[in-house]
mmCIF file of C-alpha atoms in Angstrom:
data_model
loop_
_atom_site.group_PDB
_atom_site.id
_atom_site.type_symbol
_atom_site.label_atom_id
_atom_site.label_comp_id
_atom_site.label_asym_id
_atom_site.label_seq_id
_atom_site.Cartn_x
_atom_site.Cartn_y
_atom_site.Cartn_z
ATOM 1 C CA ALA A 108 23.514 -38.234 -66.606
ATOM 2 C CA GLN A 109 19.971 -38.308 -65.371
ATOM 3 C CA LYS A 110 19.307 -39.689 -61.907
ATOM 4 C CA ILE A 111 16.332 -40.017 -59.578
ATOM 5 C CA THR A 112 16.824 -40.690 -55.871
ATOM 6 C CA GLN A 113 14.150 -41.917 -53.502
ATOM 7 C CA THR A 114 15.668 -42.341 -50.054
ATOM 8 C CA GLN A 115 12.649 -43.812 -48.256
ATOM 9 C CA PRO A 116 12.343 -47.557 -48.895
ATOM 10 C CA GLY A 117 9.153 -47.684 -46.814
ATOM 11 C CA MET A 118 6.689 -45.264 -45.270
ATOM 12 C CA PHE A 119 3.764 -45.825 -42.930
ATOM 13 C CA VAL A 120 0.796 -43.511 -42.461
ATOM 14 C CA GLN A 121 -2.503 -43.764 -40.678
ATOM 15 C CA GLU A 122 -5.692 -43.535 -42.664
ATOM 16 C CA LYS A 123 -6.907 -39.942 -43.209
ATOM 17 C CA GLU A 124 -3.479 -38.477 -42.458
ATOM 18 C CA ALA A 125 -1.217 -36.765 -44.991
ATOM 19 C CA VAL A 126 2.107 -38.233 -46.098
ATOM 20 C CA THR A 127 5.082 -36.890 -48.062
ATOM 21 C CA LEU A 128 7.194 -39.115 -50.280
ATOM 22 C CA ASP A 129 10.628 -37.701 -51.091
ATOM 23 C CA CYS A 130 12.255 -37.465 -54.506
ATOM 24 C CA THR A 131 15.400 -35.683 -55.633
ATOM 25 C CA TYR A 132 16.704 -35.588 -59.163
ATOM 26 C CA ASP A 133 19.806 -34.701 -61.095
ATOM 27 C CA THR A 134 19.992 -33.501 -64.676
ATOM 28 C CA SER A 135 21.872 -30.928 -66.694
ATOM 29 C CA ASP A 136 18.917 -30.365 -69.023
ATOM 30 C CA GLN A 137 16.891 -27.171 -68.598
ATOM 31 C CA SER A 138 13.738 -28.773 -69.967
ATOM 32 C CA TYR A 139 12.543 -31.820 -68.091
ATOM 33 C CA GLY A 140 9.386 -33.377 -66.767
ATOM 34 C CA LEU A 141 8.802 -35.022 -63.411
ATOM 35 C CA PHE A 142 6.267 -37.760 -62.824
ATOM 36 C CA TRP A 143 4.891 -39.824 -60.011
ATOM 37 C CA TYR A 144 3.484 -43.282 -60.619
ATOM 38 C CA LYS A 145 1.758 -45.723 -58.301
ATOM 39 C CA GLN A 146 2.345 -49.447 -58.694
ATOM 40 C CA PRO A 147 -0.010 -51.800 -56.830
ATOM 41 C CA SER A 148 0.838 -55.448 -56.466
ATOM 42 C CA SER A 149 -0.834 -56.149 -59.820
ATOM 43 C CA GLY A 150 2.168 -54.535 -61.511
ATOM 44 C CA GLU A 151 0.507 -51.823 -63.572
ATOM 45 C CA MET A 152 2.075 -48.374 -63.323
ATOM 46 C CA ILE A 153 -0.660 -45.818 -62.651
ATOM 47 C CA PHE A 154 0.082 -42.193 -63.524
ATOM 48 C CA LEU A 155 -0.589 -39.777 -60.659
ATOM 49 C CA ILE A 156 0.839 -36.343 -61.398
ATOM 50 C CA TYR A 157 3.175 -34.392 -63.691
ATOM 51 C CA GLN A 158 5.306 -31.273 -63.227
ATOM 52 C CA GLY A 159 7.148 -29.552 -66.053
ATOM 53 C CA SER A 160 10.420 -27.810 -65.291
ATOM 54 C CA TYR A 161 9.047 -24.501 -66.525
ATOM 55 C CA ASP A 162 5.807 -24.726 -64.583
ATOM 56 C CA GLU A 163 5.815 -22.043 -61.928
ATOM 57 C CA GLN A 164 3.028 -23.485 -59.834
ATOM 58 C CA ASN A 165 3.057 -26.816 -58.056
ATOM 59 C CA ALA A 166 0.949 -29.448 -59.770
ATOM 60 C CA THR A 167 -2.140 -30.797 -58.042
ATOM 61 C CA GLU A 168 -4.444 -33.685 -58.953
ATOM 62 C CA GLY A 169 -7.169 -34.358 -56.433
ATOM 63 C CA ARG A 170 -5.530 -35.658 -53.247
ATOM 64 C CA TYR A 171 -2.075 -35.575 -54.857
ATOM 65 C CA SER A 172 0.182 -32.559 -54.992
ATOM 66 C CA LEU A 173 3.759 -32.190 -56.068
ATOM 67 C CA ASN A 174 6.028 -29.970 -53.967
ATOM 68 C CA PHE A 175 8.441 -28.770 -56.652
ATOM 69 C CA GLN A 176 11.578 -27.011 -55.414
ATOM 70 C CA LYS A 177 13.662 -26.410 -58.512
ATOM 71 C CA ALA A 178 16.723 -24.931 -56.823
ATOM 72 C CA ARG A 179 16.933 -27.923 -54.493
ATOM 73 C CA LYS A 180 16.098 -30.328 -57.331
ATOM 74 C CA SER A 181 13.362 -31.969 -55.362
ATOM 75 C CA ALA A 182 9.883 -33.107 -56.385
ATOM 76 C CA ASN A 183 8.150 -34.541 -53.340
ATOM 77 C CA LEU A 184 4.704 -36.126 -53.593
ATOM 78 C CA VAL A 185 2.154 -35.172 -50.956
ATOM 79 C CA ILE A 186 -0.873 -37.398 -50.491
ATOM 80 C CA SER A 187 -3.582 -35.839 -48.387
ATOM 81 C CA ALA A 188 -6.268 -37.777 -46.507
ATOM 82 C CA SER A 189 -4.645 -41.183 -47.056
ATOM 83 C CA GLN A 190 -6.880 -44.138 -47.839
ATOM 84 C CA LEU A 191 -6.290 -47.854 -47.378
ATOM 85 C CA GLY A 192 -6.246 -48.216 -51.164
ATOM 86 C CA ASP A 193 -3.220 -45.929 -51.349
ATOM 87 C CA SER A 194 -1.027 -48.767 -50.078
ATOM 88 C CA ALA A 195 1.347 -49.469 -52.975
ATOM 89 C CA MET A 196 4.805 -48.790 -54.340
ATOM 90 C CA TYR A 197 5.333 -45.197 -55.488
ATOM 91 C CA PHE A 198 7.877 -44.234 -58.118
ATOM 92 C CA CYS A 199 9.276 -40.850 -58.993
ATOM 93 C CA ALA A 200 10.414 -40.523 -62.605
ATOM 94 C CA MET A 201 11.953 -37.927 -64.908
ATOM 95 C CA ARG A 202 11.997 -37.288 -68.617
ATOM 96 C CA ALA A 203 15.046 -35.271 -69.622
ATOM 97 C CA PRO A 204 15.237 -33.653 -72.034
ATOM 98 C CA ASN A 205 11.491 -33.191 -72.276
ATOM 99 C CA ARG A 206 10.718 -33.361 -75.970
ATOM 100 C CA GLY A 207 9.049 -35.577 -78.509
ATOM 101 C CA SER A 208 12.059 -37.702 -79.366
ATOM 102 C CA THR A 209 12.439 -38.752 -75.738
ATOM 103 C CA LEU A 210 8.712 -39.105 -75.072
ATOM 104 C CA GLY A 211 8.924 -42.753 -74.095
ATOM 105 C CA ARG A 212 12.079 -42.580 -72.019
ATOM 106 C CA LEU A 213 11.632 -42.103 -68.285
ATOM 107 C CA TYR A 214 14.269 -42.485 -65.599
ATOM 108 C CA PHE A 215 12.811 -44.044 -62.458
ATOM 109 C CA GLY A 216 13.873 -44.082 -58.844
ATOM 110 C CA ARG A 217 13.880 -47.245 -56.755
ATOM 111 C CA GLY A 218 10.502 -46.507 -55.257
ATOM 112 C CA THR A 219 8.926 -46.075 -51.835
ATOM 113 C CA GLN A 220 6.555 -48.704 -50.411
ATOM 114 C CA LEU A 221 3.676 -46.889 -48.736
ATOM 115 C CA THR A 222 1.538 -48.706 -46.182
ATOM 116 C CA VAL A 223 -1.673 -47.097 -44.934
ATOM 117 C CA TRP A 224 -3.012 -48.526 -41.699
ATOM 118 C CA PRO A 225 -6.513 -48.107 -40.216
ATOM 119 C CA GLU B 203 -7.770 -48.795 -67.253
ATOM 120 C CA THR B 204 -5.083 -47.455 -69.583
ATOM 121 C CA GLY B 205 -6.059 -49.380 -72.701
ATOM 122 C CA VAL B 206 -2.590 -50.935 -72.889
ATOM 123 C CA THR B 207 -2.707 -54.729 -72.784
ATOM 124 C CA GLN B 208 0.188 -57.143 -72.556
ATOM 125 C CA SER B 209 0.514 -60.871 -73.090
ATOM 126 C CA PRO B 210 1.322 -63.284 -71.699
ATOM 127 C CA THR B 211 0.962 -62.183 -68.090
ATOM 128 C CA HIS B 212 3.322 -64.841 -66.768
ATOM 129 C CA LEU B 213 5.769 -67.203 -68.411
ATOM 130 C CA ILE B 214 8.652 -69.455 -67.518
ATOM 131 C CA LYS B 215 11.624 -70.115 -69.789
ATOM 132 C CA THR B 216 14.972 -71.801 -69.444
ATOM 133 C CA ARG B 217 18.383 -70.292 -69.998
ATOM 134 C CA GLY B 218 19.309 -69.975 -73.666
ATOM 135 C CA GLN B 219 15.744 -69.934 -74.931
ATOM 136 C CA GLN B 220 14.077 -67.095 -76.771
ATOM 137 C CA VAL B 221 10.925 -65.206 -75.729
ATOM 138 C CA THR B 222 8.467 -62.859 -77.420
ATOM 139 C CA LEU B 223 6.302 -60.511 -75.385
ATOM 140 C CA ARG B 224 3.400 -58.620 -76.900
ATOM 141 C CA CYS B 225 1.754 -55.303 -76.278
ATOM 142 C CA SER B 226 -1.329 -53.643 -77.690
ATOM 143 C CA SER B 227 -1.624 -49.912 -77.143
ATOM 144 C CA GLN B 228 -4.445 -47.467 -77.657
ATOM 145 C CA SER B 229 -5.375 -46.235 -81.085
ATOM 146 C CA GLY B 230 -3.508 -43.027 -81.814
ATOM 147 C CA HIS B 231 -0.593 -43.840 -79.525
ATOM 148 C CA ASN B 232 2.260 -43.885 -81.991
ATOM 149 C CA THR B 233 5.059 -44.050 -79.433
ATOM 150 C CA VAL B 234 5.667 -47.286 -77.548
ATOM 151 C CA SER B 235 8.457 -48.046 -75.112
ATOM 152 C CA TRP B 236 9.506 -51.102 -73.167
ATOM 153 C CA TYR B 237 10.873 -51.321 -69.647
ATOM 154 C CA GLN B 238 12.464 -54.055 -67.550
ATOM 155 C CA GLN B 239 11.715 -54.037 -63.839
ATOM 156 C CA ALA B 240 13.791 -56.397 -61.728
ATOM 157 C CA LEU B 241 12.514 -57.357 -58.302
ATOM 158 C CA GLY B 242 12.826 -54.471 -55.849
ATOM 159 C CA GLN B 243 13.960 -52.009 -58.512
ATOM 160 C CA GLY B 244 12.460 -49.236 -60.555
ATOM 161 C CA PRO B 245 11.751 -49.828 -64.250
ATOM 162 C CA GLN B 246 14.710 -49.521 -66.612
ATOM 163 C CA PHE B 247 14.195 -48.192 -70.145
ATOM 164 C CA ILE B 248 14.959 -50.756 -72.849
ATOM 165 C CA PHE B 249 13.966 -48.934 -76.050
ATOM 166 C CA GLN B 250 11.373 -46.758 -77.717
ATOM 167 C CA TYR B 251 9.603 -47.127 -81.055
ATOM 168 C CA TYR B 252 8.067 -44.305 -83.019
ATOM 169 C CA ARG B 253 6.245 -44.957 -86.291
ATOM 170 C CA GLU B 254 7.603 -48.489 -86.439
ATOM 171 C CA GLU B 255 11.263 -47.528 -86.010
ATOM 172 C CA GLU B 256 13.505 -47.747 -82.966
ATOM 173 C CA ASN B 257 14.522 -44.214 -82.001
ATOM 174 C CA GLY B 258 16.008 -44.559 -78.555
ATOM 175 C CA ARG B 259 17.684 -47.335 -76.621
ATOM 176 C CA GLY B 260 18.819 -47.864 -73.054
ATOM 177 C CA ASN B 261 21.789 -49.856 -71.844
ATOM 178 C CA PHE B 262 20.608 -53.245 -73.074
ATOM 179 C CA PRO B 263 22.469 -55.662 -75.373
ATOM 180 C CA PRO B 264 21.394 -56.375 -78.970
ATOM 181 C CA ARG B 265 19.733 -59.652 -77.957
ATOM 182 C CA PHE B 266 16.888 -57.393 -76.817
ATOM 183 C CA SER B 267 15.019 -56.369 -79.944
ATOM 184 C CA GLY B 268 11.599 -55.106 -80.830
ATOM 185 C CA LEU B 269 9.003 -54.399 -83.450
ATOM 186 C CA GLN B 270 6.146 -51.954 -83.750
ATOM 187 C CA PHE B 271 3.292 -52.626 -86.158
ATOM 188 C CA PRO B 272 0.910 -50.259 -87.996
ATOM 189 C CA ASN B 273 -1.987 -51.432 -85.824
ATOM 190 C CA TYR B 274 -0.298 -49.975 -82.676
ATOM 191 C CA SER B 275 0.812 -53.354 -81.399
ATOM 192 C CA SER B 276 4.400 -54.075 -80.459
ATOM 193 C CA GLU B 277 6.710 -56.954 -79.602
ATOM 194 C CA LEU B 278 9.746 -57.356 -77.394
ATOM 195 C CA ASN B 279 12.036 -60.232 -78.298
ATOM 196 C CA VAL B 280 14.808 -61.502 -76.079
ATOM 197 C CA ASN B 281 17.256 -64.095 -77.406
ATOM 198 C CA ALA B 282 19.645 -66.326 -75.495
ATOM 199 C CA LEU B 283 17.876 -65.808 -72.194
ATOM 200 C CA GLU B 284 19.966 -65.399 -69.062
ATOM 201 C CA LEU B 285 18.964 -65.840 -65.441
ATOM 202 C CA ASP B 286 19.215 -62.049 -64.898
ATOM 203 C CA ASP B 287 16.528 -61.509 -67.529
ATOM 204 C CA SER B 288 13.974 -62.635 -64.955
ATOM 205 C CA ALA B 289 11.848 -59.525 -64.403
ATOM 206 C CA LEU B 290 8.565 -57.773 -65.012
ATOM 207 C CA TYR B 291 8.495 -56.349 -68.543
ATOM 208 C CA LEU B 292 6.333 -53.287 -68.960
ATOM 209 C CA CYS B 293 5.053 -51.782 -72.154
ATOM 210 C CA ALA B 294 4.094 -48.112 -72.241
ATOM 211 C CA SER B 295 2.510 -45.955 -74.902
ATOM 212 C CA SER B 296 1.824 -42.310 -75.420
ATOM 213 C CA PRO B 297 0.039 -40.124 -77.914
ATOM 214 C CA LEU B 298 2.247 -37.696 -79.746
ATOM 215 C CA ALA B 299 1.097 -34.831 -77.535
ATOM 216 C CA GLY B 300 -0.289 -36.169 -74.298
ATOM 217 C CA ASP B 301 -1.447 -34.086 -71.366
ATOM 218 C CA GLY B 302 1.856 -33.733 -69.570
ATOM 219 C CA GLY B 303 3.168 -36.372 -71.922
ATOM 220 C CA GLU B 304 2.527 -39.153 -69.447
ATOM 221 C CA LEU B 305 3.103 -42.741 -70.435
ATOM 222 C CA PHE B 306 0.277 -45.237 -70.162
ATOM 223 C CA PHE B 307 1.521 -48.590 -68.888
ATOM 224 C CA GLY B 308 0.192 -52.093 -69.199
ATOM 225 C CA GLU B 309 0.164 -54.575 -66.326
ATOM 226 C CA GLY B 310 3.309 -56.236 -67.549
ATOM 227 C CA SER B 311 4.586 -59.680 -68.422
ATOM 228 C CA ARG B 312 6.387 -61.453 -65.623
ATOM 229 C CA LEU B 313 9.219 -63.558 -67.017
ATOM 230 C CA THR B 314 11.033 -66.187 -64.990
ATOM 231 C CA VAL B 315 14.203 -67.716 -66.423
ATOM 232 C CA LEU B 316 15.325 -71.001 -64.865
#
């Protein structure tokens, strides 16, 4: 069975500081994809970053980077230089197996509420 | 702006009623999936449609059904509403070969069942 675990219900960080949001996953599939989404209070899920299980380098997208440790089955999100607008709920998600027939099926964790303070 | 729009944004129903939620995805996105997000939880996969046919389903009863149309729009129908159906319903679409295969989500339809 596929499972995503986010153990931090809430995190606080001061503006301009870096923050790490934890995510561990469990799957028996060799091919999988890991995602992070941001959900502001409006409800829309905003895609942040993707890491494929066969990617050897950690993914980066602007201020977001994914610390992928395959042996430990962890995929932590690092946000550098936090901004007030980063305050939102953050979800880690997995697609397993990672192929066309399962394109629309993501398994989500319970999320981490990030609050950035001035 | 993902180009995925959902309607209505909010609605209230009573137990036993039926509801239809609508989603319009981007041109070229031939995969659409629906998720239920209860308060304080992560989204749960309901089902996926590809080329107008259901080709994947989560742990939801048959009273949850859907349609996908040739114009890239989609519907989620829920019959015999129960109180636990109160949730945010998210529609997501993807092109056949996206960059990383990410899903593009709409802002959701918030359903309250009284």
